[in-house]
Coordinates of C-alpha atoms in Angstrom, one line a residue:
X1 CA 96.0 101.0 54.1
X2 CA 98.3 100.2 57.0
X3 CA 98.0 97.3 59.4
X4 CA 96.3 99.6 61.8
X5 CA 93.5 100.3 59.3
X6 CA 94.2 104.0 58.7
X7 CA 96.7 106.2 56.9
X8 CA 99.1 108.8 58.6
X9 CA 96.8 111.8 58.0
X10 CA 93.9 110.0 59.6
X11 CA 96.0 109.0 62.5
X12 CA 97.0 112.6 63.3
X13 CA 93.4 113.7 63.1
X14 CA 92.4 111.0 65.5
X15 CA 95.3 111.8 67.9
X16 CA 94.6 115.5 67.8
X17 CA 90.9 115.0 68.4
X18 CA 91.6 112.7 71.4
X19 CA 94.0 115.3 73.0
X20 CA 91.6 118.2 72.3
X21 CA 88.8 116.2 73.9
X22 CA 90.9 115.6 76.9
X23 CA 91.8 119.3 77.3
X24 CA 88.2 120.5 76.9
X25 CA 87.0 117.8 79.3
X26 CA 89.6 118.9 81.9
X27 CA 88.6 122.6 81.5
X28 CA 84.9 121.8 81.7
X29 CA 85.3 119.8 84.9
X30 CA 88.0 122.0 86.5
X31 CA 87.8 123.1 90.0
X32 CA 87.1 126.7 89.0
X33 CA 83.8 125.7 87.5
X34 CA 82.6 123.1 90.0
X35 CA 84.0 124.2 93.4
X36 CA 81.0 126.4 94.4
X37 CA 78.6 123.6 93.4
X38 CA 80.4 120.6 95.0
X39 CA 79.7 121.8 98.5
X40 CA 76.0 122.3 98.0
X41 CA 74.8 119.7 95.6
X42 CA 75.1 116.0 96.6
X43 CA 73.5 114.9 93.3
X44 CA 76.2 116.7 91.4
X45 CA 78.9 115.0 93.4
X46 CA 77.4 111.6 92.7
X47 CA 77.1 112.4 89.0
X48 CA 80.7 113.6 88.7
X49 CA 82.0 110.5 90.5
X50 CA 80.0 108.2 88.2
X51 CA 81.2 110.1 85.1
X52 CA 84.9 109.8 86.2
X53 CA 84.4 106.1 86.6
X54 CA 82.8 105.8 83.1
X55 CA 85.6 107.8 81.5
X56 CA 88.2 105.4 82.9
X57 CA 86.7 102.5 81.0
X58 CA 87.4 103.7 77.4
X59 CA 90.9 105.0 78.4
X60 CA 91.7 101.6 79.9
X61 CA 90.4 99.8 76.8
X62 CA 92.6 101.9 74.6
X63 CA 95.7 101.0 76.7
X64 CA 94.8 97.3 76.8
X65 CA 94.3 97.0 73.1
X66 CA 97.5 98.9 72.2
X67 CA 99.4 96.5 74.4
X68 CA 97.8 93.5 72.6
X69 CA 98.5 95.0 69.2
X70 CA 102.1 95.7 70.2
X71 CA 102.7 91.9 70.6
X72 CA 101.4 91.1 67.1
X73 CA 102.6 93.9 64.8
X74 CA 105.8 93.5 62.8
X75 CA 105.5 96.2 60.1
X76 CA 107.8 99.0 61.0
X77 CA 105.5 101.8 60.0
X78 CA 102.6 100.3 61.9
X79 CA 104.7 99.9 65.0
X80 CA 105.7 103.6 64.8
X81 CA 102.1 104.6 64.5
X82 CA 101.1 102.4 67.4
X83 CA 103.8 104.0 69.5
X84 CA 102.4 107.4 68.8
X85 CA 99.0 106.2 69.8
X86 CA 100.5 104.8 73.0
X87 CA 102.1 108.2 73.8
X88 CA 98.8 110.0 73.1
X89 CA 96.8 107.6 75.2
X90 CA 99.3 107.9 78.0
X91 CA 99.0 111.6 77.9
X92 CA 95.2 111.3 78.0
X93 CA 95.5 108.9 80.9
X94 CA 97.7 111.3 82.8
X95 CA 95.3 114.1 82.1
X96 CA 92.4 112.0 83.4
X97 CA 94.3 111.1 86.6
X98 CA 95.1 114.7 87.3
X99 CA 91.5 115.7 86.6
X100 CA 90.2 112.9 88.9
X101 CA 92.5 113.9 91.7
X102 CA 91.6 117.6 91.6
X103 CA 87.9 116.9 91.4
X104 CA 87.9 114.3 94.1
X105 CA 89.8 116.5 96.5
X106 CA 87.0 119.1 96.3
X107 CA 84.3 116.4 96.9
X108 CA 86.0 114.2 99.5
X109 CA 88.3 114.9 102.4
X110 CA 92.0 114.6 101.6
X111 CA 93.6 112.0 103.8
X112 CA 96.9 112.8 105.4
X113 CA 98.9 109.6 105.9
X114 CA 102.4 108.3 106.5
X115 CA 104.1 106.9 103.4
X116 CA 107.5 105.9 102.0
X117 CA 109.4 108.3 99.7
X118 CA 111.2 105.4 98.1
X119 CA 107.9 103.6 97.3
X120 CA 106.5 106.7 95.7
X121 CA 109.5 107.1 93.4
X122 CA 109.6 103.4 92.5
X123 CA 105.9 103.5 91.6
X124 CA 106.4 106.6 89.5
X125 CA 109.4 105.1 87.6
X126 CA 107.3 101.9 86.9
X127 CA 104.7 104.1 85.2
X128 CA 107.2 105.6 82.8
X129 CA 109.2 102.5 82.1
X130 CA 107.8 102.3 78.5
X131 CA 108.5 106.0 77.8
X132 CA 112.0 106.4 79.1
X133 CA 113.5 104.6 76.0
X134 CA 117.3 104.9 76.3
X135 CA 117.3 107.5 79.1
X136 CA 119.5 106.5 82.0
X137 CA 117.8 107.0 85.4
X138 CA 120.0 107.0 88.5
X139 CA 118.3 106.9 91.9
X140 CA 120.1 107.8 95.2
X141 CA 117.4 108.0 97.7
X142 CA 117.4 106.8 101.3
X143 CA 114.0 105.7 102.6
X144 CA 112.3 108.3 104.7
X145 CA 108.7 108.5 106.0
X146 CA 106.6 111.5 104.9
X147 CA 103.3 112.7 106.3
X148 CA 101.1 114.3 103.7
X149 CA 98.5 113.8 101.0
X150 CA 99.9 110.7 99.4
X151 CA 97.8 110.8 96.3
X152 CA 98.7 114.4 95.6
X153 CA 102.4 113.8 96.5
X154 CA 102.5 110.8 94.0
X155 CA 101.0 113.0 91.2
X156 CA 103.5 115.7 92.0
X157 CA 106.4 113.3 91.6
X158 CA 104.8 111.8 88.5
X159 CA 104.7 115.3 86.9
X160 CA 108.3 116.1 87.8
X161 CA 109.6 112.8 86.3
X162 CA 107.4 113.2 83.3
X163 CA 108.7 116.7 82.8
X164 CA 112.3 115.4 83.2
X165 CA 111.7 112.8 80.5
X166 CA 110.0 115.2 78.2
X167 CA 112.8 117.8 78.2
X168 CA 115.7 115.3 78.4
X169 CA 118.4 114.9 75.7
X170 CA 117.3 112.5 73.0
X171 CA 120.8 111.2 72.9
X172 CA 122.7 110.2 76.1
X173 CA 119.7 111.2 78.2
X174 CA 120.1 111.2 82.0
X175 CA 117.8 111.7 84.9
X176 CA 119.3 111.7 88.4
X177 CA 117.1 111.5 91.5
X178 CA 118.8 112.2 94.9
X179 CA 117.7 112.7 98.5
X180 CA 120.0 114.5 100.9
X181 CA 119.5 116.7 103.9
X182 CA 115.7 116.7 103.6
X183 CA 116.0 117.8 100.0
X184 CA 114.8 115.8 96.9
X185 CA 116.6 116.8 93.7
X186 CA 115.4 115.7 90.3
X187 CA 118.0 116.5 87.6
X188 CA 117.5 116.0 83.8
X189 CA 120.2 116.4 81.2
X190 CA 119.0 118.8 78.6
X191 CA 118.7 122.4 77.4
X192 CA 119.1 124.9 80.2
X193 CA 115.9 126.7 81.1
X194 CA 116.0 130.3 80.0
X195 CA 116.3 132.5 83.2
X196 CA 113.5 134.8 82.0
X197 CA 111.1 131.8 82.1
X198 CA 111.9 131.0 85.8
X199 CA 109.3 133.5 86.8
X200 CA 106.5 131.9 84.7
X201 CA 107.4 128.3 84.4
X202 CA 104.9 127.3 87.1
X203 CA 102.1 129.2 85.4
X204 CA 99.1 127.3 84.1
X205 CA 99.5 126.3 80.4
X206 CA 103.1 127.6 80.1
X207 CA 105.4 125.5 78.0
X208 CA 109.0 126.6 77.3
X209 CA 109.0 124.4 74.2
X210 CA 105.7 124.4 72.3
X211 CA 106.8 121.5 70.1
X212 CA 106.5 119.1 73.1
X213 CA 103.2 117.2 73.7
X214 CA 101.0 118.3 76.6
X215 CA 99.2 121.4 77.8
X216 CA 101.6 122.9 80.3
X217 CA 99.6 121.9 83.4
X218 CA 102.1 119.6 85.0
X219 CA 104.4 122.1 86.7
X220 CA 101.5 124.3 87.6
X221 CA 100.0 121.4 89.6
X222 CA 103.4 120.7 91.1
X223 CA 103.6 124.2 92.4
X224 CA 100.0 124.3 93.6
X225 CA 100.6 121.1 95.7
X226 CA 103.9 122.3 97.1
X227 CA 102.4 125.6 98.2
X228 CA 99.4 123.9 99.9
X229 CA 101.7 121.4 101.7
X230 CA 104.5 123.8 102.7
X231 CA 107.1 122.2 100.4
X232 CA 109.6 124.7 99.2
X233 CA 110.5 124.2 95.5
X234 CA 113.2 125.9 93.4
X235 CA 114.8 125.4 90.0
X236 CA 118.5 125.5 89.3
X237 CA 119.3 125.7 85.5
X238 CA 122.8 124.6 84.5
X239 CA 124.7 124.2 81.3
X240 CA 124.3 120.4 81.6
X241 CA 120.6 120.5 82.4
X242 CA 118.1 121.5 85.1
X243 CA 117.6 120.7 88.8
X244 CA 114.2 120.8 90.6
X245 CA 114.8 120.9 94.3
X246 CA 112.1 120.2 96.9
X247 CA 112.5 120.7 100.6
X248 CA 110.5 118.2 102.8
X249 CA 111.4 119.6 106.2
X250 CA 107.7 120.3 106.9
X251 CA 106.3 116.9 105.9
X252 CA 109.0 114.5 107.3
X253 CA 107.6 112.1 109.9
X254 CA 110.1 112.4 112.8

């Protein structure tokens, strides 16, 4: 019996169950199911909003308790298992946030506002501080004001940085974020994306490496947001890694 109260096999069963629950929940509440109903049933809208709020409570509880345990545990095996729980709960939290955004944008009007590109990037990097480990992150971004759906834009940047971390080199990892000539470039050092996958990399549930955690929804949602907001996006694979390039000419606040 470990300090966490369960053995390794039990841990993996719990983790897998949590992730499957998150996926099933996402699919069940996805826009494709609810979109026709949102516009006609106010009671359903209210129920979904309340359900989203209730789901946030256990997710926040898991995160808070793992943070408390992290301060107390000293056993190496227990710490490793706790870190795996943190990764799984962070993945579930990200899934919840994506689901919340996509459902709410069908229920409520999306607000188009002015916001700072630098602040969005800083906020995103703060979220991934615990996950970056030894990855070096370089940021060369001048502040620019954008006019768009800030919540959706934030999630798009979150997904791109999350993807860059996930597919980075485990050793001498590097992420470089640059803004120049209305283009934002996010580069990650790692395996070059196979050219045959460039045509499907933005498809829902596609993952180039099936050993990685997640469900292949991140880049799909990035492309969906870009298309709706007239942001051109392209990928440049290189021997050193991969560049995601976004052109903001249509959302820059002059």
